[in-house]
Coordinates of C-alpha atoms in Angstrom, one line a residue:
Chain A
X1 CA -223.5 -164.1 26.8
X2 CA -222.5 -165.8 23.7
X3 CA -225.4 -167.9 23.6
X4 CA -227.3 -164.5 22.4
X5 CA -224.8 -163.9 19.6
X6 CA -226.2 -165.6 15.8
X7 CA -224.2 -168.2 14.3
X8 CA -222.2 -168.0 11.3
X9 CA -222.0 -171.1 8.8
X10 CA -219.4 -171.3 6.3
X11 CA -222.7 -171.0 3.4
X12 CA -222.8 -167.4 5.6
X13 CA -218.4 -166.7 4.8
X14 CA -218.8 -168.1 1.5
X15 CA -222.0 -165.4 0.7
X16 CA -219.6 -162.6 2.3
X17 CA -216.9 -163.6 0.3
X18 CA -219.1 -163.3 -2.9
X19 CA -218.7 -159.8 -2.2
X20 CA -214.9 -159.3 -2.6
X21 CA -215.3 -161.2 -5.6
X22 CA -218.0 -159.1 -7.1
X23 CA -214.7 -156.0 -5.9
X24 CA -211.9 -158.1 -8.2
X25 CA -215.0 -158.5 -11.1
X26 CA -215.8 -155.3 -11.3
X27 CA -211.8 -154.4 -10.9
X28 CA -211.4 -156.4 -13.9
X29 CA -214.2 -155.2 -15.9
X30 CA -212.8 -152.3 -16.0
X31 CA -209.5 -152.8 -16.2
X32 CA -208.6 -150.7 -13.1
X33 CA -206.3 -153.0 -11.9
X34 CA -205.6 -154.5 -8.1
X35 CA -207.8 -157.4 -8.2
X36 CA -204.5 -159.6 -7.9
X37 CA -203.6 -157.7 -4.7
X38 CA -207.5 -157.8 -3.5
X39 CA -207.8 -161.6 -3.9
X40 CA -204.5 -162.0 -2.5
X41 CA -205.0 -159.5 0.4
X42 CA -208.7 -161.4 1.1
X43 CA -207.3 -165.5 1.1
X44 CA -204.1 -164.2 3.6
X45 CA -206.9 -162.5 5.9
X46 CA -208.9 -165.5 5.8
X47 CA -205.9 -167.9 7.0
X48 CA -204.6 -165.7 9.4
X49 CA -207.8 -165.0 11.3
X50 CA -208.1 -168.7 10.9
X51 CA -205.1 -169.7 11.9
X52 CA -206.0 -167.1 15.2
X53 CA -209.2 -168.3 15.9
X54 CA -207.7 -172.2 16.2
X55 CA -204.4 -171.2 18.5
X56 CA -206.9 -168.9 20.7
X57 CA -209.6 -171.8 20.8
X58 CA -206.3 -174.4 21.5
X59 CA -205.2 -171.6 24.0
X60 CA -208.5 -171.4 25.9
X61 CA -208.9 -175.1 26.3
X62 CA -205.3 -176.0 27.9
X63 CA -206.0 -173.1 30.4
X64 CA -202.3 -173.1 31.3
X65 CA -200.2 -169.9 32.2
X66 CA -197.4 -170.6 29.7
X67 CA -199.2 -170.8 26.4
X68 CA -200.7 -167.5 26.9
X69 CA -197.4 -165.8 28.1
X70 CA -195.7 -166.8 25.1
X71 CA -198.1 -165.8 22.6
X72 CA -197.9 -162.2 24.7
X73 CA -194.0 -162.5 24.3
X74 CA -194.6 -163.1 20.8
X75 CA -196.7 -160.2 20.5
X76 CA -194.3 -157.7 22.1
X77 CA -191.5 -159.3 20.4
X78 CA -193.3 -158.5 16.8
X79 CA -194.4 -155.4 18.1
X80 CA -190.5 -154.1 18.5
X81 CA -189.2 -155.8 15.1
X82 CA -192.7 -153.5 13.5
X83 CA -191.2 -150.5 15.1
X84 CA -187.4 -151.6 13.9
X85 CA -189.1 -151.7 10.3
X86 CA -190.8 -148.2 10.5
X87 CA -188.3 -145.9 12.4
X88 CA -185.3 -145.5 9.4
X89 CA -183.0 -142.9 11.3
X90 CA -182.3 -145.6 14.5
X91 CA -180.7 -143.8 17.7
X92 CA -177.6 -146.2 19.2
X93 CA -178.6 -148.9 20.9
X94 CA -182.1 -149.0 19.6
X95 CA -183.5 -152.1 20.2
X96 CA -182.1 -152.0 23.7
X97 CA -184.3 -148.5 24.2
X98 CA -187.4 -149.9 22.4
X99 CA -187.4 -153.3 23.7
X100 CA -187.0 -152.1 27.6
X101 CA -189.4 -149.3 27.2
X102 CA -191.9 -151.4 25.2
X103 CA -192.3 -153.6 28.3
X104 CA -192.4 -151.7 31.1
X105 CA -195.0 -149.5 29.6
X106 CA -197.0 -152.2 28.1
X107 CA -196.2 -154.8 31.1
X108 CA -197.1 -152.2 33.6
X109 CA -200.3 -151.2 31.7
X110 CA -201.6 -154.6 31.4
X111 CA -200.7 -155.8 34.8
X112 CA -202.7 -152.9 36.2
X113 CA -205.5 -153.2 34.1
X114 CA -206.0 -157.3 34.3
X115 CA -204.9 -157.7 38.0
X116 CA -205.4 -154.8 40.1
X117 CA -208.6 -153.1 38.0
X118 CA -210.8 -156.0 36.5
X119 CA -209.4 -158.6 38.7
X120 CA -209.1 -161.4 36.5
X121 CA -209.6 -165.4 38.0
X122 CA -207.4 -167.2 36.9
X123 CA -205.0 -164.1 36.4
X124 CA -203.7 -165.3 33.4
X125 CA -207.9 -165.8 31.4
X126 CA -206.7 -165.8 27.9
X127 CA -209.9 -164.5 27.1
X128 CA -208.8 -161.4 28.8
X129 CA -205.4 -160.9 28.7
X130 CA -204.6 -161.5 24.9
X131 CA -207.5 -159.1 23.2
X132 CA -206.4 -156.5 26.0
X133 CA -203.1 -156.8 25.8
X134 CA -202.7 -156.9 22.1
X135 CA -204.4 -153.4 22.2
X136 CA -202.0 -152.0 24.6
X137 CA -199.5 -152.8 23.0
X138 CA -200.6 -151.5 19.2
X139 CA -201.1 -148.8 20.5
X140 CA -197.6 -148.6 22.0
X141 CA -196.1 -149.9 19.4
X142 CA -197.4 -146.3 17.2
X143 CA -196.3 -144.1 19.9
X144 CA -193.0 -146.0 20.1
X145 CA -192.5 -145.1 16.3
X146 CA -193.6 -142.1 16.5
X147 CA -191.0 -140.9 19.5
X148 CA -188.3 -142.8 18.0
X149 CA -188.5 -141.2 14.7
X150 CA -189.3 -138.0 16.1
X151 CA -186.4 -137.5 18.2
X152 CA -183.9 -138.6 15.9
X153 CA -185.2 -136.4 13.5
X154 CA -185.8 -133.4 16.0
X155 CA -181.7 -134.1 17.2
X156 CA -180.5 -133.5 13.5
X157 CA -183.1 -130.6 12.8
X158 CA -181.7 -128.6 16.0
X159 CA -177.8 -129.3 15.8
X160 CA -176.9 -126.1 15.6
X161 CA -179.6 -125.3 18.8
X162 CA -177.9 -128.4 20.4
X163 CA -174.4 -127.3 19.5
X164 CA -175.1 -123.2 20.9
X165 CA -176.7 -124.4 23.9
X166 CA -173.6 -126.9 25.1
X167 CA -171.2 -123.9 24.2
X168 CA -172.9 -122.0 26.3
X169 CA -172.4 -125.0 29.0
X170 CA -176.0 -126.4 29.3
X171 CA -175.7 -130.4 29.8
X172 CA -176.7 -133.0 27.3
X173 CA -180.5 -133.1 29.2
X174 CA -180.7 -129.0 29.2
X175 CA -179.5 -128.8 25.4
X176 CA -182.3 -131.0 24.3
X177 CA -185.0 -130.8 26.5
X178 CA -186.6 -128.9 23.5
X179 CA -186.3 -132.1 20.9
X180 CA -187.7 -134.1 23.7
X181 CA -190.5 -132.3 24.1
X182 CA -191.4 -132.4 20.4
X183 CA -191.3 -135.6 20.5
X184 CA -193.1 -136.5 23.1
X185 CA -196.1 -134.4 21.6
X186 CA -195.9 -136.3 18.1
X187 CA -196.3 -139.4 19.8
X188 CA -199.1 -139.0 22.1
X189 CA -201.0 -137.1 19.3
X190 CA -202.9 -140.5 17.9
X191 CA -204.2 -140.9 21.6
X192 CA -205.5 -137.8 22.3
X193 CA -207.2 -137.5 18.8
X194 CA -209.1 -140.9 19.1
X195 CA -209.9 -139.7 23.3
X196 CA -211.0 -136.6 21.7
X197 CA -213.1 -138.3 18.4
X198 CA -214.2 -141.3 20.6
X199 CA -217.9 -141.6 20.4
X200 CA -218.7 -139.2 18.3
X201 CA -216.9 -140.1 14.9
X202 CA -216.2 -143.8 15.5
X203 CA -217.5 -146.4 17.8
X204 CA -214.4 -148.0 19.0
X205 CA -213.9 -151.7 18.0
X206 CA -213.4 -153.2 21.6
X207 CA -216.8 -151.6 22.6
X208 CA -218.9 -152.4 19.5
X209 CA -217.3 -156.5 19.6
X210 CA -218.7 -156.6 23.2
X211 CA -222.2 -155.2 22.3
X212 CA -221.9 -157.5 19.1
X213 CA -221.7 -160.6 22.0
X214 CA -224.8 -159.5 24.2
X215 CA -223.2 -157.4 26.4
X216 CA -224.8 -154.4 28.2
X217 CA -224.1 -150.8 26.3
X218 CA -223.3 -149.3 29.8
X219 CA -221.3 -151.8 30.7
X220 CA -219.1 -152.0 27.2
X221 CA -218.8 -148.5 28.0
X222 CA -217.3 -148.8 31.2
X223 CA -214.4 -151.4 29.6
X224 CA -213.9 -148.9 27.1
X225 CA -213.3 -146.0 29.3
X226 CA -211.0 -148.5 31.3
X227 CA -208.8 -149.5 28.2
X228 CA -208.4 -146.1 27.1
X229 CA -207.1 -144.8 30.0
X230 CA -204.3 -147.9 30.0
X231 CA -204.1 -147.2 26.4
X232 CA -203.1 -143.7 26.8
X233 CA -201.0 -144.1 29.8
X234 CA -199.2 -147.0 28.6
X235 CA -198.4 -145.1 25.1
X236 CA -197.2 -142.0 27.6
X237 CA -194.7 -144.0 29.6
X238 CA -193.3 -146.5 26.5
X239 CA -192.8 -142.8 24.7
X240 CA -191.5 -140.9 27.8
X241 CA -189.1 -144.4 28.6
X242 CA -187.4 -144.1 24.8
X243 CA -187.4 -140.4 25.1
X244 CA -185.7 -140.3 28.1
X245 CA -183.2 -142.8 27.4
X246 CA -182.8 -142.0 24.1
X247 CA -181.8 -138.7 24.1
X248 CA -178.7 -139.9 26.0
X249 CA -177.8 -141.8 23.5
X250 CA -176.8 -139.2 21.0
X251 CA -174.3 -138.1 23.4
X252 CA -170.9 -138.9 24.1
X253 CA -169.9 -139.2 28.1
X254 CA -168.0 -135.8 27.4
X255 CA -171.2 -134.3 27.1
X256 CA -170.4 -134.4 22.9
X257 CA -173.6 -134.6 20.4
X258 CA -173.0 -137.9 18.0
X259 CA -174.1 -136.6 15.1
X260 CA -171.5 -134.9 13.0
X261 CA -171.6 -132.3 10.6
Chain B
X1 CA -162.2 -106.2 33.2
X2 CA -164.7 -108.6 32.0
X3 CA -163.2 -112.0 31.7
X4 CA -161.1 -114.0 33.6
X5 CA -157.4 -113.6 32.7
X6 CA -156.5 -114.1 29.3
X7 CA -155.8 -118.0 29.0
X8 CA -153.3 -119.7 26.6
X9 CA -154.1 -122.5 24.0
X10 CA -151.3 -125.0 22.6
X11 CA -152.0 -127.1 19.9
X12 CA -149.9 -130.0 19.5
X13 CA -149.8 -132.4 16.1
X14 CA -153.9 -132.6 16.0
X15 CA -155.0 -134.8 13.5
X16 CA -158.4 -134.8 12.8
X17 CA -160.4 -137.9 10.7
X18 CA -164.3 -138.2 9.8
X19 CA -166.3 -140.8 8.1
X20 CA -166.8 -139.2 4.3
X21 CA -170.4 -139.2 2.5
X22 CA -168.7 -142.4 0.6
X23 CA -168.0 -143.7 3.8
X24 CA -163.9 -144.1 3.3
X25 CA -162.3 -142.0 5.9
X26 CA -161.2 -138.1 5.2
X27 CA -158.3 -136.1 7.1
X28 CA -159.5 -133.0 7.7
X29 CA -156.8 -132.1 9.9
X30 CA -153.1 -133.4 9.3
X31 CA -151.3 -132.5 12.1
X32 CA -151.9 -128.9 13.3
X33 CA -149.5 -126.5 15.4
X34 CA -150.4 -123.8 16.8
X35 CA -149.9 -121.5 19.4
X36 CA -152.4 -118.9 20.9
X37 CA -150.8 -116.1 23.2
X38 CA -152.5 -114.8 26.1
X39 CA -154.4 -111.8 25.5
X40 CA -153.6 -111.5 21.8
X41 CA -155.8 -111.1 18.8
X42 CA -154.8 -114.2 17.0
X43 CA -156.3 -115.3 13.4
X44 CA -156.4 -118.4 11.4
X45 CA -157.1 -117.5 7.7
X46 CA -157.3 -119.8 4.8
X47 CA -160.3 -120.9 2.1
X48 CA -163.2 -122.7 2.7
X49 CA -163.4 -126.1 3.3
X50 CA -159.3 -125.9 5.0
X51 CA -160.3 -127.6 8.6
X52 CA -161.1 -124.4 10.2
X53 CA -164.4 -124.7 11.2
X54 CA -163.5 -128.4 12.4
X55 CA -160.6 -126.7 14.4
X56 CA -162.8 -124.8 16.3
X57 CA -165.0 -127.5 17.2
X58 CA -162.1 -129.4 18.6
X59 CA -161.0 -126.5 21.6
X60 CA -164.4 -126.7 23.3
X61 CA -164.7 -130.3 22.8
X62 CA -167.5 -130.4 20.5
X63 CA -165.7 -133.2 19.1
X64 CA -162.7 -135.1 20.4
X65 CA -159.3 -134.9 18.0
X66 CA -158.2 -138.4 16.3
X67 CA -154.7 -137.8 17.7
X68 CA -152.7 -134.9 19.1
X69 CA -153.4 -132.7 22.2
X70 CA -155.1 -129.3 23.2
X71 CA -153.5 -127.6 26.1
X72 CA -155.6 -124.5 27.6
X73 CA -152.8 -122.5 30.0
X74 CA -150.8 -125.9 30.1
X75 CA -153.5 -128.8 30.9
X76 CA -154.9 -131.1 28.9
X77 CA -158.1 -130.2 27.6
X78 CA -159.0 -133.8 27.6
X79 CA -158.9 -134.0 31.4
X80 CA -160.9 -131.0 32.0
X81 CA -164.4 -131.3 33.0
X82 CA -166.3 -130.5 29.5
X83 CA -169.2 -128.0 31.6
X84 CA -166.0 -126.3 33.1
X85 CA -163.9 -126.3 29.9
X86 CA -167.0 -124.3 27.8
X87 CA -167.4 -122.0 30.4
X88 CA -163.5 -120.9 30.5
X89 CA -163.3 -121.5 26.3
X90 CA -166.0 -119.1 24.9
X91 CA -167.3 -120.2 21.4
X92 CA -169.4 -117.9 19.1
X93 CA -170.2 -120.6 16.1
X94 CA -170.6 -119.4 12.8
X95 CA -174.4 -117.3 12.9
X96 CA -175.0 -118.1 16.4
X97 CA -178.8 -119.4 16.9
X98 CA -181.3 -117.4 18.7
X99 CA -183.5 -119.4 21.0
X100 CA -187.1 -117.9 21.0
X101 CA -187.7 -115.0 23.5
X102 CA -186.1 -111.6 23.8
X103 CA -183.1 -110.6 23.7
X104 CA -182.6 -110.6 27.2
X105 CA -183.7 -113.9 27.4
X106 CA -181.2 -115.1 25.1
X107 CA -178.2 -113.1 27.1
X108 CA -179.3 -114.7 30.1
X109 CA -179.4 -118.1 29.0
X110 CA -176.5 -119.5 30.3
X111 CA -176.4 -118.6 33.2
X112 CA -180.0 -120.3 33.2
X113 CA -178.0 -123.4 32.0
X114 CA -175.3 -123.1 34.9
X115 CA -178.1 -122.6 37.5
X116 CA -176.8 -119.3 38.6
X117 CA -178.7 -116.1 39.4
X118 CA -178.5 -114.6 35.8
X119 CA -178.2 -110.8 36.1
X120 CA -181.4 -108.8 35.2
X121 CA -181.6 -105.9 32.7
X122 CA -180.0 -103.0 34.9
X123 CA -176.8 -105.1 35.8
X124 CA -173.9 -103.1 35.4
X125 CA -171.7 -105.8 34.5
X126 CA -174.2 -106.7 31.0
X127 CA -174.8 -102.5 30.1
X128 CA -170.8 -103.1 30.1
X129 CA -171.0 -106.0 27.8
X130 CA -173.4 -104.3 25.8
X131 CA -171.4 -101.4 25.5
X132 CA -168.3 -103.3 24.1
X133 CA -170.5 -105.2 21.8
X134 CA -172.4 -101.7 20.3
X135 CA -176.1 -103.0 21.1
X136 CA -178.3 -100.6 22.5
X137 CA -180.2 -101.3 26.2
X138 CA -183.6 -100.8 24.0
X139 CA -182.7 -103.5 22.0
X140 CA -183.0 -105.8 25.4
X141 CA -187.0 -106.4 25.5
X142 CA -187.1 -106.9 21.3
X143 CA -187.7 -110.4 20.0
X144 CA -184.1 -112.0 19.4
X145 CA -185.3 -113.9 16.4
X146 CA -186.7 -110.3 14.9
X147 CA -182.9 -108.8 15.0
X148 CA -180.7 -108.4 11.9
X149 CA -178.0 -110.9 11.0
X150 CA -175.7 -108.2 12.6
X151 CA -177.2 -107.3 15.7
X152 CA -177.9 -111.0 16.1
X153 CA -174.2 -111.5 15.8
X154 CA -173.5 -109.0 18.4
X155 CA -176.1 -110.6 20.6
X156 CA -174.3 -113.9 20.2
X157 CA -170.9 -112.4 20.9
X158 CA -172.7 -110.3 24.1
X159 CA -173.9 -113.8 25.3
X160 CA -170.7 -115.5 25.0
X161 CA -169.1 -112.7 26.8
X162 CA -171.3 -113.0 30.1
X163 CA -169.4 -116.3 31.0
X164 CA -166.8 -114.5 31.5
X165 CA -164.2 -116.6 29.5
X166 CA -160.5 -116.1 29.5
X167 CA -160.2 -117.4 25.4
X168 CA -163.1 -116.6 23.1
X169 CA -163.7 -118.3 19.9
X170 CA -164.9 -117.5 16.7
X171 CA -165.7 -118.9 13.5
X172 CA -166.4 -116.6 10.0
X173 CA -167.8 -113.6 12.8
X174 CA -168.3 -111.5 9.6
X175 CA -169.5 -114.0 7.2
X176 CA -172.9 -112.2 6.8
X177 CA -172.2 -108.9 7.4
X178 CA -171.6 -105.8 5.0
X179 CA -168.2 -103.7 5.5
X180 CA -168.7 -101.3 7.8
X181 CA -170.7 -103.8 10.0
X182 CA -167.8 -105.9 9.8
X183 CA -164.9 -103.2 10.8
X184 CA -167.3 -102.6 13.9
X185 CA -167.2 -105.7 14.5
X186 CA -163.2 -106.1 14.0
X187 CA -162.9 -102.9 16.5
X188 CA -165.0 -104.7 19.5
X189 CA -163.1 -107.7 18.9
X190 CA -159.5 -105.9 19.6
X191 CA -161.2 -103.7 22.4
X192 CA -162.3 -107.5 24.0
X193 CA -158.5 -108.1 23.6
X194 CA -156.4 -105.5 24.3
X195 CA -158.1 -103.6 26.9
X196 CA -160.0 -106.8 28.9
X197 CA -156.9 -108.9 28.4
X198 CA -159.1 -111.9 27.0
X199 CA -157.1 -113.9 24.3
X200 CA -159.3 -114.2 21.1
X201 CA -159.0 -116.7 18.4
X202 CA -161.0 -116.2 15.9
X203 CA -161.4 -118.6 12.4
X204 CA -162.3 -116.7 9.1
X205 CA -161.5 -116.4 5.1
X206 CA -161.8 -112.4 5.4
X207 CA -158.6 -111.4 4.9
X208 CA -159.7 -107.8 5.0
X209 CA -160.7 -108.3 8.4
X210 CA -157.9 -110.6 9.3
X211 CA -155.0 -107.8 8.2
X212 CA -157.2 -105.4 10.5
X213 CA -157.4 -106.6 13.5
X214 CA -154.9 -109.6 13.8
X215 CA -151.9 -109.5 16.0
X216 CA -150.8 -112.9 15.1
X217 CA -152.3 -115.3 12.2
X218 CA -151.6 -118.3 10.7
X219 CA -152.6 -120.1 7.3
X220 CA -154.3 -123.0 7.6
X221 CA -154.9 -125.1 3.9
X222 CA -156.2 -128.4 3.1
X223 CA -155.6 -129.4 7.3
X224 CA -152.3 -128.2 7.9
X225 CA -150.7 -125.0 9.4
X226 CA -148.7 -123.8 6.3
X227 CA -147.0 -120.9 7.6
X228 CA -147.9 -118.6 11.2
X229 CA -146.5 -115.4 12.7
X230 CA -146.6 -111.9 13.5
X231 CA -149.8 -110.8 11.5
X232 CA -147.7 -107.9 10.1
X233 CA -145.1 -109.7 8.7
X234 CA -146.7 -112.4 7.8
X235 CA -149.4 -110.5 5.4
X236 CA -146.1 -108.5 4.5
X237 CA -143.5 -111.0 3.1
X238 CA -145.5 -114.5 2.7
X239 CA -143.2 -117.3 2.2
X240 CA -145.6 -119.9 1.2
X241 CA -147.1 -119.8 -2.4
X242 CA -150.1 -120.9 -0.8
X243 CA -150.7 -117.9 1.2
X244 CA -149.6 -115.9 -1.6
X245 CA -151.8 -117.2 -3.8
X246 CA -155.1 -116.6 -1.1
X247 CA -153.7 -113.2 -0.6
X248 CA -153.7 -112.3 -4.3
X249 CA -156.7 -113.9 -4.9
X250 CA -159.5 -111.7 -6.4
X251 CA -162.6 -113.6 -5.0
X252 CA -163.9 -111.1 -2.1
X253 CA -164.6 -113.9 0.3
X254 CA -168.1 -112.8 1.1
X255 CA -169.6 -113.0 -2.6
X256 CA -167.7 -117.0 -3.3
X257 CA -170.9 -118.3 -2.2
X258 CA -170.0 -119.5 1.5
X259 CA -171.9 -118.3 4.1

């Protein structure tokens, strides 16, 4: 396949890169500003990729099982700390709830996808596994925040709700089934826009890389239905996981809501 | 007779300490006493802000006291199952929420909650509740949320009363009602009492109402019980300056701004 893709020499990167500095001139002709934060933005792109494209090619050549699990453990390990960052109102115990559902959901995404779907020989193809896992778990990583904040915030919104409903001797689970449920719409809503959009507004990255590399439209097609389903039901479960034990968490064992007046 | 047997409620020394906005600890409740009589109207008065509200939350276990006990017809509230507790304790909080659906809906939700057969619309035992509370059977297909502040109350109270408690609860019943509302209101609460033998307990800073309907009252300020009694005499011959002072004072509680 790759032998149908056109090279790239560095005369080609440093004609491409004329273009983000014809951005900063023109930025600095007219005194508009942000041509530090362009140039800056552009070199730390460069190295990173960089930096990527040399541990993937190091990666690919020791075709060992460790390297490639730690670089996914690194992933997932970011991917909760990004979350951490995002989600300000944090429920007890919340790296606990992230980290656990983070990999089951992911974990048992990817495991389905790469062992018992595509099949992969040697089951741990870097080639594979990192791209595919590293979009599973993006993905996850948005519908993580998204629950996490969610819920929090839906649990303060609805005190008084919470508060009526345990007077009236519902349990924790019955008094905020309804906070649950908003939540677990907020964070599925990215995955069933881009389903819905797919195709029609965008051509989805995985699927346009793989035509990019010679590979046959129908056949990109078929990968990208396959990712999107792991996608969505990957970002269902991690959501449904820190929903589920979540919501727990903002009660006390005497059936109490933690959050005061 | 609707409720269970009217229950008692002792409490004993309960102090009460939360985490302030500045984060140094506040004592909102300094040791409180107070007894509640079986099936008696009994009333805590006292201005905004006194512990009231936090008192309440304490004798359903909505929150747990710092120190100090709660006995409910002699056991520890502590030790009793928090489900059971709530069902025996009914609490009406301050403008009770209405959960989306009709009226009906909303009476029948705890029994929904409990995973018992809720009774339908015909059931004598809720045209009796309805009765006592003054809401008409035509209000039971309207949309709960579409009620006044009033009926809305009523519904609350109706709700609350289904359970079949032997103490109800409530805090600032007539905070958003007019007069005559209110005295209705005062009325069904001493008909709950007195002829259904349910003891009542109900928080408020409307001493109108309080000198109304109250058998027995106490004056709670800045977290402690500062004087309690026979509502009569108590109203009658205050021996605190604090109570005088609140029963003197000219603010009509509903127009200080607290709702």
């Amino acid at each position: 396949m790759s032998e149908t893709v056109i090279n790239l020499s560095i005369i080609d990167l440093a004609l491409v890169y004329g273009l983000v500095l014809i951005a900063i001139g023109l930025a600095r002709f007219n005194r508009i500003g942000q041509e530090r934060a362009l140039l800056w933005s552009s070199l730390r792109m460069i190295v990173q990729l960089l930096v990527v494209g040399y541990l993937l090619k190091m990666v690919f050549t020791i075709a060992s099982p460790l390297p490639v699990m730690l670089i996914l453990l690194f992933m997932g390990g970011f991917a909760v700390h990004a979350v951490g960052a995002r989600v300000k109102e944090k429920m007890p115990r919340f790296y606990q709830v992230v980290g656990l559902a983070m990999f089951t959901g992911c974990g048992g995404g990817t495991f389905f996808l790469c062992t018992l779907v595509i099949g992969l020989t040697p089951w741990y193809d870097p080639r594979y596994l990192i791209p595919l896992t590293g979009m599973i778990i993006g993905n996850s990583m948005t519908g993580a925040s998204l629950a996490a904040e969610r819920l929090a915030a839906e649990m303060k919104e609805r005190r008084h709700e919470i508060e009526t409903s345990l007077c009236l001797g519902a349990t924790p689970r019955q008094a905020s089934v309804d906070a649950v449920r908003s939540a677990f719409r907020a964070a599925l809503i990215p995955s069933i826009n881009a389903m819905a959009a797919m195709g029609i507004v965008f051509l989805p990255g995985m699927m346009t890389g793989q035509i990019l590399s010679g590979t046959e439209p129908l056949l990109a097609v078929r990968y990208q239905i396959a990712i999107m389903c792991v996608i969505t039901a990957s970002v269902a479960v991690t959501s449904f996981l820190i929903l589920l034990l979540g919501y727990r968490s903002f009660f006390t064992p005497a059936c109490q809501l933690r959050i005061e007046p | 007779m609707i409720g269970s047997s009217g229950e008692t409620l002792a409490i004993e020394d309960v102090r009460k300490v939360r985490q302030g906005d500045d984060g140094r600890p506040v004592e909102i409740l300094r040791g409180v006493n107070l007894e509640v009589p079986p099936g008696r109207l009994t009333v805590v008065v006292g201005p905004s802000g006194g512990g009231k509200s936090t008192l309440l939350r304490l004798v359903n276990r909505l929150e747990d006291p710092s120190s100090g006990r709660i006995l409910l017809s002699g056991t520890d509230i502590a030790a009793i199952d928090p489900l059971q507790l709530r069902r025996r304790i009914g609490v009406v909080l301050q403008l009770p929420f209405m959960y989306e659906g009709t009226v009906l809906d909303n009476l029948q939700r705890g029994f929904v909650f409990r995973g018992v057969p809720a009774p339908a619309a015909k059931d004598a035992g809720l045209l009796q509740i309805l009765e006592l509370c003054r809401l008409s059977v035509d209000l039971l297909a309207r949309q709960a949320r579409s009620l006044s502040i009033g009926q809305q109350q009523r519904v609350g109270l109706a709700r609350t009363l289904l359970a079949a408690p032997g103490l109800l609860v409530l805090d600032e019943p007539t905070s958003a009602l007019d007069r005559p509302t209110s005295d209705q209101l005062g009325r069904t609460l001493q008909e709950i009492c007195h002829q259904h033998q349910i003891s009542v307990l109900m928080m408020t800073h409307d001493l109108r109402l309080a000198q109304r309907v109250a058998d027995h009252a106490a004056f709670l300020d800045e977290g402690r019980i500062v004087e309690s009694g026979e509502a009569g005499s108590l109203f009658a011959n205050p021996r605190s300056e604090g109570l005088k002072n609140f029963l003197t004072s000219p603010v009509d509680p509903r127009e200080d701004g607290h709702v």
